[in-house]
Structure formats: structure tokens, C-alpha cells
PDB file of C-alpha atoms in Angstrom:
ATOM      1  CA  UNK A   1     136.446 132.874 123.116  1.00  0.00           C
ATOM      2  CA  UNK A   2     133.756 135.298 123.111  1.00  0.00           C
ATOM      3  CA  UNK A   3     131.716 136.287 126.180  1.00  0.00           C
ATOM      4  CA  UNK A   4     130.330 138.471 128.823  1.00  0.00           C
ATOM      5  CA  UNK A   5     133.231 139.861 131.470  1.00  0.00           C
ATOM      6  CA  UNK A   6     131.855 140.998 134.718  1.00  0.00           C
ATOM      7  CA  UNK A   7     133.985 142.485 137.157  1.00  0.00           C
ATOM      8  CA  UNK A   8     134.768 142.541 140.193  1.00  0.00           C
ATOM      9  CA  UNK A   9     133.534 139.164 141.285  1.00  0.00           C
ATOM     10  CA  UNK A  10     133.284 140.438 144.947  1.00  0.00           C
ATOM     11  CA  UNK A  11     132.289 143.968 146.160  1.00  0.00           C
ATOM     12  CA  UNK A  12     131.782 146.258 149.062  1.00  0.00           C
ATOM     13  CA  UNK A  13     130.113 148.869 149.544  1.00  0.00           C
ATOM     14  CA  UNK A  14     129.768 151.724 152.134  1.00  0.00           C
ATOM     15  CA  UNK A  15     127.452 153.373 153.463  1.00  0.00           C
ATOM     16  CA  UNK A  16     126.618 156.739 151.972  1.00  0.00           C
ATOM     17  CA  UNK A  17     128.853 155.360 149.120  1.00  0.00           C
ATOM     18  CA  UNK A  18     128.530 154.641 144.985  1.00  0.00           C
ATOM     19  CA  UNK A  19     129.506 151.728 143.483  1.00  0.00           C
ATOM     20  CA  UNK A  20     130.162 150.419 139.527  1.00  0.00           C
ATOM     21  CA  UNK A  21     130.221 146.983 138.404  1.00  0.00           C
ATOM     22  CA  UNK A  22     131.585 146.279 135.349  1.00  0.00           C
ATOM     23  CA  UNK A  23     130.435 144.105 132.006  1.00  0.00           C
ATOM     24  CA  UNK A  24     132.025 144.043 128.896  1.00  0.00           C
ATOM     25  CA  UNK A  25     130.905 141.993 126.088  1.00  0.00           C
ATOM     26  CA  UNK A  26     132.695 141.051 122.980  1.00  0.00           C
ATOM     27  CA  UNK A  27     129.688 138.704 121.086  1.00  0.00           C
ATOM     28  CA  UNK A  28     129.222 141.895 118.748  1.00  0.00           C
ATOM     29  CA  UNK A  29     125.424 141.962 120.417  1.00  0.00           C
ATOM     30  CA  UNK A  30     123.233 145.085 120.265  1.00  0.00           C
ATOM     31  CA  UNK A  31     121.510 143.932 123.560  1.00  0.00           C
ATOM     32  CA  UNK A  32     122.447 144.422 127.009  1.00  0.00           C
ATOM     33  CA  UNK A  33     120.613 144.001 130.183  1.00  0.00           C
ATOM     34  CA  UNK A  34     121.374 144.030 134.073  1.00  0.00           C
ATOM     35  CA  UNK A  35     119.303 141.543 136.410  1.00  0.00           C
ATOM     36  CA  UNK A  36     119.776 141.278 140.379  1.00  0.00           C
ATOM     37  CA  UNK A  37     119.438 137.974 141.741  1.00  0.00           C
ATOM     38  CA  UNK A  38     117.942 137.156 145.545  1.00  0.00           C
ATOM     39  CA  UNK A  39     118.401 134.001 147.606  1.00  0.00           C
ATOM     40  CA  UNK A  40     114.888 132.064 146.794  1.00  0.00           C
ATOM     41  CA  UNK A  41     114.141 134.576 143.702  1.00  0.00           C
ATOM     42  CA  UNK A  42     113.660 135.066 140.231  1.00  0.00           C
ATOM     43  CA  UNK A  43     115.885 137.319 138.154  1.00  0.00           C
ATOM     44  CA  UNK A  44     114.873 140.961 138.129  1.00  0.00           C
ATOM     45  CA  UNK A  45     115.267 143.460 135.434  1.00  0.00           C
ATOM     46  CA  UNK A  46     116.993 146.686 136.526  1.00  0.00           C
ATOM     47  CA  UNK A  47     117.976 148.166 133.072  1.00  0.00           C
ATOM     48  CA  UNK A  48     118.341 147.202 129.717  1.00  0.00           C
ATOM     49  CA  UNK A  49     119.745 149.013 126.310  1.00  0.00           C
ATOM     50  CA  UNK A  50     118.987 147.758 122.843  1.00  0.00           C
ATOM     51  CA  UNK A  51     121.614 150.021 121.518  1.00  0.00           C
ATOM     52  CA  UNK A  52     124.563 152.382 122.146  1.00  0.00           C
ATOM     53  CA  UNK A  53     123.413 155.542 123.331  1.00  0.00           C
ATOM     54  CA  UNK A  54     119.901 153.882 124.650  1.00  0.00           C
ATOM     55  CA  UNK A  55     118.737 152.471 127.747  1.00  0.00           C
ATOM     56  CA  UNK A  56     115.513 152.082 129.364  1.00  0.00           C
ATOM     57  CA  UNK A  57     114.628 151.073 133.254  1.00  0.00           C
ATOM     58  CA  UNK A  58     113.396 147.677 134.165  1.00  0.00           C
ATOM     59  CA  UNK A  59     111.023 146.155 137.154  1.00  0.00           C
ATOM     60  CA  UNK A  60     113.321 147.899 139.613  1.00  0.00           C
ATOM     61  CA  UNK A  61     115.305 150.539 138.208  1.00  0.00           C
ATOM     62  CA  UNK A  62     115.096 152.855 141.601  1.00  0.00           C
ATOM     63  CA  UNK A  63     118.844 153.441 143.389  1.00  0.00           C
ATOM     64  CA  UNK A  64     120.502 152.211 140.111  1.00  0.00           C
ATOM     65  CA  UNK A  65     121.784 154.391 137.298  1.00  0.00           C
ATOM     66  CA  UNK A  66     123.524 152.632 134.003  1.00  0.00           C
ATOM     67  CA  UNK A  67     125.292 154.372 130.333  1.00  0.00           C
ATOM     68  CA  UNK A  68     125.996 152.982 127.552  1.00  0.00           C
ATOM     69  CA  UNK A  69     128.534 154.846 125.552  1.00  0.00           C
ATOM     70  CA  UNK A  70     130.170 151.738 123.582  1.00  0.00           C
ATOM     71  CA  UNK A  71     128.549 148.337 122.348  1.00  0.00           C
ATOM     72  CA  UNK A  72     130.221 146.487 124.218  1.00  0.00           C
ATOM     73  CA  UNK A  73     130.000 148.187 127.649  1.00  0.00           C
ATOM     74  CA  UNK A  74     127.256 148.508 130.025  1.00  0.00           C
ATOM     75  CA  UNK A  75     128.040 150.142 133.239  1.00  0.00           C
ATOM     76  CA  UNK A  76     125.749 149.792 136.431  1.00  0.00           C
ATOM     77  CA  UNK A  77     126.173 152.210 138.808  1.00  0.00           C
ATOM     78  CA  UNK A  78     124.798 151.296 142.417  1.00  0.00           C
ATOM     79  CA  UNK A  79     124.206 154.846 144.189  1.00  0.00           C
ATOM     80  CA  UNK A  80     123.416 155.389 147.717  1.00  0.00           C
ATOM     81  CA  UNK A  81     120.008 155.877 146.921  1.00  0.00           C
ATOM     82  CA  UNK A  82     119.351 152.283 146.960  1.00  0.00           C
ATOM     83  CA  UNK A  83     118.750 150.966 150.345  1.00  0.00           C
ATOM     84  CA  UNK A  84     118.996 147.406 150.564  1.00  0.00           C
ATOM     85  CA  UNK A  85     121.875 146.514 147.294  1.00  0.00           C
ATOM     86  CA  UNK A  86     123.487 143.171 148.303  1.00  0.00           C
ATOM     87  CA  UNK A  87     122.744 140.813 146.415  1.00  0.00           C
ATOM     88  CA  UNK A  88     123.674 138.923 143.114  1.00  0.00           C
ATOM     89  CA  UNK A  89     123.916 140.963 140.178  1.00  0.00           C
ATOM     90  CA  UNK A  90     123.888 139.574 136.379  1.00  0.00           C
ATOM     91  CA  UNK A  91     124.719 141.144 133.002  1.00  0.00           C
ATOM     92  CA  UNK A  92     123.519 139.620 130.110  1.00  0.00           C
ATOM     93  CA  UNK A  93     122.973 140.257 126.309  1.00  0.00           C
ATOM     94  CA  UNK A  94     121.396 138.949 123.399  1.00  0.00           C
ATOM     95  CA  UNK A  95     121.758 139.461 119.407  1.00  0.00           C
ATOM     96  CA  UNK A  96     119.080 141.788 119.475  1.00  0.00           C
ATOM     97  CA  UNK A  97     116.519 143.513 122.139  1.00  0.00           C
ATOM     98  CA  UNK A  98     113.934 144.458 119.470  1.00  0.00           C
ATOM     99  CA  UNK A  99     110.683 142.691 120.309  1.00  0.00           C
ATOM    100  CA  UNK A 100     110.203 141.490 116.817  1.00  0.00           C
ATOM    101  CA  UNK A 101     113.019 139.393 117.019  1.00  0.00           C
ATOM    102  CA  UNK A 102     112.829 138.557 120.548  1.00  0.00           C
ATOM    103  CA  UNK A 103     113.127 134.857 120.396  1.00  0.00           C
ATOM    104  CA  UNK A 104     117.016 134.944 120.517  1.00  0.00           C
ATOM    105  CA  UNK A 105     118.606 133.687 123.754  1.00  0.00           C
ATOM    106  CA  UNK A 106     120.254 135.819 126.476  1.00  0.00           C
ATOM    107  CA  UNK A 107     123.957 135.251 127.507  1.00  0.00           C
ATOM    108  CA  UNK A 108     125.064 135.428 131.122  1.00  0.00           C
ATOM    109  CA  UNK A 109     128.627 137.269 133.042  1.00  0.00           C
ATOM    110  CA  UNK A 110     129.299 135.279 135.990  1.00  0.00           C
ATOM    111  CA  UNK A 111     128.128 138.007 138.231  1.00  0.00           C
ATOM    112  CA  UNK A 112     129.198 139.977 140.822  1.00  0.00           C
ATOM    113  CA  UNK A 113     127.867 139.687 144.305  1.00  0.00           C
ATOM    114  CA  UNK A 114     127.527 143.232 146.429  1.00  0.00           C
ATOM    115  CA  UNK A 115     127.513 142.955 150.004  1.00  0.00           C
ATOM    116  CA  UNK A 116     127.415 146.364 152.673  1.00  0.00           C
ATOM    117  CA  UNK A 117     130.687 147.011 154.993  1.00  0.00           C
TER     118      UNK A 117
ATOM    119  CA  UNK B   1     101.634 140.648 133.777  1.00  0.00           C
ATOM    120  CA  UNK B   2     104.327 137.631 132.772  1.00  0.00           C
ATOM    121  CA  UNK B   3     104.160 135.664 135.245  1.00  0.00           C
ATOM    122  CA  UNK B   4     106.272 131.971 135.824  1.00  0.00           C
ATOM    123  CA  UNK B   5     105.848 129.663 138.436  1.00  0.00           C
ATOM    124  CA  UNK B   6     109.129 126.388 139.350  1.00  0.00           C
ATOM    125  CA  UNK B   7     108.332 123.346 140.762  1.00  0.00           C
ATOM    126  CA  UNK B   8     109.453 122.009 143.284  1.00  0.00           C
ATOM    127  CA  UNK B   9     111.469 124.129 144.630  1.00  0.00           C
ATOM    128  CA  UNK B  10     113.808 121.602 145.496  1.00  0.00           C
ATOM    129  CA  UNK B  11     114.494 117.633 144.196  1.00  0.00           C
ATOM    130  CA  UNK B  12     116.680 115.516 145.508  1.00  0.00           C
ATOM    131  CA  UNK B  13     117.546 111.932 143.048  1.00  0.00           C
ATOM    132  CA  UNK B  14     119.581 109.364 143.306  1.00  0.00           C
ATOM    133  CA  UNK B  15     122.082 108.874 140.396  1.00  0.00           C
ATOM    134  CA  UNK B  16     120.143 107.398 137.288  1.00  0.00           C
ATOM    135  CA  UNK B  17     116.660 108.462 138.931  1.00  0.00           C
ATOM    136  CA  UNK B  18     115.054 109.974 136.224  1.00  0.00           C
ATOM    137  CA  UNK B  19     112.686 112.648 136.985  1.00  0.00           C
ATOM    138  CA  UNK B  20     110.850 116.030 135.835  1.00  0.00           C
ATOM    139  CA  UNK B  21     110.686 119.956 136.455  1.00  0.00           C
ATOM    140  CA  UNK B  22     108.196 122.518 135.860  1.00  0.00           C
ATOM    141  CA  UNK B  23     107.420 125.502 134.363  1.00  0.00           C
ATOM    142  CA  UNK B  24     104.380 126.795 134.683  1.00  0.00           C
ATOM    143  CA  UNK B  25     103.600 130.218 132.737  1.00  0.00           C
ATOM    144  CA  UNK B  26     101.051 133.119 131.997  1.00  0.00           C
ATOM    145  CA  UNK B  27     102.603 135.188 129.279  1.00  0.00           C
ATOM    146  CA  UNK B  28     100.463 137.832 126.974  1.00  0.00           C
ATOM    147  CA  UNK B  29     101.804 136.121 123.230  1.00  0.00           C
ATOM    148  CA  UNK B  30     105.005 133.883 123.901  1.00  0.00           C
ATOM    149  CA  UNK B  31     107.847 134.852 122.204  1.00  0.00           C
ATOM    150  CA  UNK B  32     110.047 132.113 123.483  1.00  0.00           C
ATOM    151  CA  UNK B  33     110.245 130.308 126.888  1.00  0.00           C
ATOM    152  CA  UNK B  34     113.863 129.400 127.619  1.00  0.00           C
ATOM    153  CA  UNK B  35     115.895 126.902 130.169  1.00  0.00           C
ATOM    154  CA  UNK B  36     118.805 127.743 131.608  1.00  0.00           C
ATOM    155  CA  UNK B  37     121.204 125.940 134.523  1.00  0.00           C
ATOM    156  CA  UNK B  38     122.902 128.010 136.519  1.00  0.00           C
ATOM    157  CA  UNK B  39     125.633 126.684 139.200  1.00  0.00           C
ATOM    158  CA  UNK B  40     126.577 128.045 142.863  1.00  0.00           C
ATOM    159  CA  UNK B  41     128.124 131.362 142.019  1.00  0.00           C
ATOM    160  CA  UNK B  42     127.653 131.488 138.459  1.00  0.00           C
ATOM    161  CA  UNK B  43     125.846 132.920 136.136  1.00  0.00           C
ATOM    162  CA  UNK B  44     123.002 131.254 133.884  1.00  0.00           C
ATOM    163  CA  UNK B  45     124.295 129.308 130.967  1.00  0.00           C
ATOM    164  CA  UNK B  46     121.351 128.771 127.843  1.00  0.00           C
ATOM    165  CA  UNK B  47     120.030 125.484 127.594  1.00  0.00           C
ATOM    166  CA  UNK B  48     117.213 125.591 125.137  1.00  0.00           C
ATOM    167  CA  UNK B  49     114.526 128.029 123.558  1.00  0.00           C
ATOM    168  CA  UNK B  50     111.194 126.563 122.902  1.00  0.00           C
ATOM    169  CA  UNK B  51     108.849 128.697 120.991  1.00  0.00           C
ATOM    170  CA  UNK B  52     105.569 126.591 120.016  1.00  0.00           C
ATOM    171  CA  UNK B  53     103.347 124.388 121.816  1.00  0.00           C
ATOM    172  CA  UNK B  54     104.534 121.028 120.704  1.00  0.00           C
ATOM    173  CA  UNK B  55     107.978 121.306 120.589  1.00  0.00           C
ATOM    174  CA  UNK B  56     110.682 119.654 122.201  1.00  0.00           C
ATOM    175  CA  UNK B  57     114.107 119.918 122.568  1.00  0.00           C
ATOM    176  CA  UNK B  58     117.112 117.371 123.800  1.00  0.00           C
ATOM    177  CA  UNK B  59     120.479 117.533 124.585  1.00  0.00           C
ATOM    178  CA  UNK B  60     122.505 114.833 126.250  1.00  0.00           C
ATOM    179  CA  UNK B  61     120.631 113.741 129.406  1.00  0.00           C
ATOM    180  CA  UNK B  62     117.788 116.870 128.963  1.00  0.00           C
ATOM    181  CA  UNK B  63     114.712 117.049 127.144  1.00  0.00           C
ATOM    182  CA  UNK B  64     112.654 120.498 126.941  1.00  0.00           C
ATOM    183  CA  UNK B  65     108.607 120.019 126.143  1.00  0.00           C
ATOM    184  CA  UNK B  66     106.475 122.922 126.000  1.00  0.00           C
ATOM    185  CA  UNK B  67     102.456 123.157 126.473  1.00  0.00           C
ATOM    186  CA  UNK B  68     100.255 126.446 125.682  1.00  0.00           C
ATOM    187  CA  UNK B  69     100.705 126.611 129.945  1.00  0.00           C
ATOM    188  CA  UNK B  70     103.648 124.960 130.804  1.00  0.00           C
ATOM    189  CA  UNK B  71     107.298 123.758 129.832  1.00  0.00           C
ATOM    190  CA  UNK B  72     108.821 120.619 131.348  1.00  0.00           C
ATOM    191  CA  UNK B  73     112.557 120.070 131.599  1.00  0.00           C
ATOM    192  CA  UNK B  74     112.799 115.769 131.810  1.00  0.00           C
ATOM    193  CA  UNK B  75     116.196 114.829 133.122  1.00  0.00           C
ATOM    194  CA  UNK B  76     116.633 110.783 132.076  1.00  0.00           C
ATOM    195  CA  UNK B  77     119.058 108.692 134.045  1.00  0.00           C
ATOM    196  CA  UNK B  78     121.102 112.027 136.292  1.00  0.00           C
ATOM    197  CA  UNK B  79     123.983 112.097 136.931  1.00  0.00           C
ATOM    198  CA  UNK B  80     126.009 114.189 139.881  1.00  0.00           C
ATOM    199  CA  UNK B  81     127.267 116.981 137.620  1.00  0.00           C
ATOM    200  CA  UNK B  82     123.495 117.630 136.682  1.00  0.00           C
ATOM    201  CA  UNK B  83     122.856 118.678 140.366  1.00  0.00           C
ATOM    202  CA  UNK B  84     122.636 122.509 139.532  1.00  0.00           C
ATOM    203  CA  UNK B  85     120.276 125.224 139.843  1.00  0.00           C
ATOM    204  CA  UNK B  86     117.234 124.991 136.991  1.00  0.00           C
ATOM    205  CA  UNK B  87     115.414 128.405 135.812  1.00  0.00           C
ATOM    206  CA  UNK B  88     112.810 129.135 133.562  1.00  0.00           C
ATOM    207  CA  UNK B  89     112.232 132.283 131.390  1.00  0.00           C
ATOM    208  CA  UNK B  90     109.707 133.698 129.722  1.00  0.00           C
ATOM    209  CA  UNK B  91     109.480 136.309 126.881  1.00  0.00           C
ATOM    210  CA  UNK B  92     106.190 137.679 125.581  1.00  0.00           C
ATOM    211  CA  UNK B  93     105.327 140.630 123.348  1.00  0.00           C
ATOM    212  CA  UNK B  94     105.982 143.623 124.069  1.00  0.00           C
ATOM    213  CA  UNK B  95     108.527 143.020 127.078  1.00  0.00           C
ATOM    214  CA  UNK B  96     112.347 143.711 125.912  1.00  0.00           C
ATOM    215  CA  UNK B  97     113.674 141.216 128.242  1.00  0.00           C
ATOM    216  CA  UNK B  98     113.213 138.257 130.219  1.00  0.00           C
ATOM    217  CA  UNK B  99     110.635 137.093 133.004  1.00  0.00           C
ATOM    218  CA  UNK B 100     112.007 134.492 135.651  1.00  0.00           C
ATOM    219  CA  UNK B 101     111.178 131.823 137.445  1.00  0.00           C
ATOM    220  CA  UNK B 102     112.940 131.197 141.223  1.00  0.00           C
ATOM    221  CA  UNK B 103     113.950 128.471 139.588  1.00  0.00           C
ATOM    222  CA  UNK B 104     114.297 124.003 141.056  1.00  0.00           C
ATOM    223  CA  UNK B 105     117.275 123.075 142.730  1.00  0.00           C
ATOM    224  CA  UNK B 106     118.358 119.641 141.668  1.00  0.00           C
ATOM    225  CA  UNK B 107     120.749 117.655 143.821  1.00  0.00           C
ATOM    226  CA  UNK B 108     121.661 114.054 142.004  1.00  0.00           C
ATOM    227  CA  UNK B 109     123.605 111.744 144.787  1.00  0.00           C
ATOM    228  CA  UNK B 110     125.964 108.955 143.680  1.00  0.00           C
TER     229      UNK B 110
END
């Protein structure tokens, strides 16, 4: 079946210390995005990529770094700089990120949630 | 600015209570506004796009309607496994990705 793979499910994080969550898609979409969730809050965009090789930063892009050096991998790397990182986070893509055929739903990982040791 | 607005934040029914969300939205030219449910833990699965004022969508027990300010997600006759968290997207030109919603947090009881 084809889908978005996040992993871990669970993570911990250090002080002083940077983190990776994984997603790996296999729906052959262009599109991928990152979104951190908060108890009581919308979705937030930290990154998205419309294509291999491309990414651009989101609402809240600060203390997170991604790449995207295959289609079906988007990395987000949680670095020290960001100060307050548990929470929720999603991966999602879509057939497309270009804005002229923006209509097209986004599919959802099942997340993995960050907490600090 | 996209901006989107759930209510209530919470709804509890009783099993076969039939009832309605909201979605209210400010969006510089709508691209799509989109359900989703998401469970405890989970991540969002789609439920419907809607992309013109007038339109509706169903499936099963839901039924999408969309307004030039607001979308309504009509749940007719719940049932337990509908209890679930509800969120509303926007996408408007311009913007490469979704705007959220904190979303309703339905609770059907047997």
C-alpha cells in the first residue's frame, strides 16, 4: 500500500543535542511538507519542497533545518537552536506543490512526537 | 493573511444526535478548503476538498458544504467511531501549503 512512513514514533531529545525524524514517501508525489502540531493548535508549516533538490521555510522555520536529496525523502532536522521542540510533528505530501495546481489534497505520516530528557 | 477559525472547540452527542461543525475562513482567492479527521496520536487522514461556493460533498455519515465564508462539516445520525478530532484547511493563492484550523473535538457516546 502506498503511504507516508514517519519514524520514530517516539523521540528524545537532549539538551544541547540534534535530532532527525524521518519520512519517506512512496505515492510518487513531488510535494513534501513538515507541520508541528500543539495541544489546542492548528498545524504549522515549518518547511516544504516542491521538488528534489528544493525546499523553502514555512511560518516557523527557525531551529529547524530539512534536505531533500531523493523524492521520496524529506529529512527534518531539529537542532539545538530551537528552544521549546516538543511537540507533534507531521509530514505530509501532495501530487504537486505548484500553486497552479494547488487544489490537490495533502497526505499525512502518523507523526512523531518529540519530547526533552 | 489565511486565516481559519473551528467551532466549537469541543461537542459532545449522543449516538444518532445529528449535529454540525464549522469552518469559518478569510483566504486571499480559495484554492480549495479541505476536511480532514485526525484520531489521538495519528496523523490527519483527507476527508473531502471543496473548491466553490455551492458545493457539497458526502460520504457515509458526513456531508461537506461550503459558503464564500465558511465550510460546514454535518455529521447525520453519529456514531462512536466518529468521535475523532475534526480540522479544517485552507489553501489560497499564492501559499504552497496548507492553513489550519485548531480544529472540533467530537465525542459521540453510546
Amino acid at each position: 500500500d502506498g503511504g507516508i512512513t514517519q519514524s520514530p514514533k517516539y523521540l528524545f531529545r537532549k539538551e544541547g543535542q540534534n535530532v532527525t525524524l524521518s519520512c519517506e514517501q512512496n505515492l510518487n508525489h513531488d510535494a513534501m511538507y513538515w507541520y508541528r502540531q500543539d495541544p489546542g493548535q492548528g498545524l504549522r508549516l515549518i518547511y516544504y519542497s516542491q521538488i528534489v533538490n528544493d525546499f523553502q521555510k514555512g511560518d516557523i522555520a527557525e531551529g529547524y533545518s530539512v534536505s531533500r536529496e531523493k523524492k521520496e525523502s524529506f529529512p527534518l532536522t531539529v537542532t539545538s537552536a530551537q528552544k521549546n521542540p516538543t511537540a507533534f510533528y507531521l509530514c505530509a505530501s501532495s501530487i504537486t506543490g505548484w500553486v497552479e495546481l494547488s487544489n490537490q489534497p495533502q497526505h499525512f505520516g502518523d507523526g512523531t512526537r518529540l519530547s526533552i530528557l | 493573511e489565511d486565516q481559519v477559525t473551528q467551532s466549537p472547540e469541543a461537542l459532545r452527542l449522543q449516538e444518532g444526535e445529528s449535529s454540525s461543525l464549522n469552518c469559518s475562513y478569510t483566504v486571499s482567492g480559495l484554492r480549495g478548503l479541505f476536511w480532514y479527521r485526525q484520531d489521538p496520536g495519528k496523523g490527519p487522514e483527507f476527508l473531502f476538498t471543496l473548491y466553490s461556493a455551492g458545493e457539497e460533498k458526502e460520504k457515509e455519515r458526513l456531508k461537506a458544504t461550503l459558503t464564500k465564508k465558511e465550510s460546514f462539516l454535518h455529521i447525520t445520525a453519529p456514531k462512536p467511531e466518529d468521535s475523532a478530532t475534526y480540522l479544517c484547511a485552507v489553501r489560497g493563492t499564492g501559499r504552497r501549503a496548507l492553513t489550519f484550523g485548531s480544529g472540533t473535538r467530537l465525542q459521540v457516546q453510546p
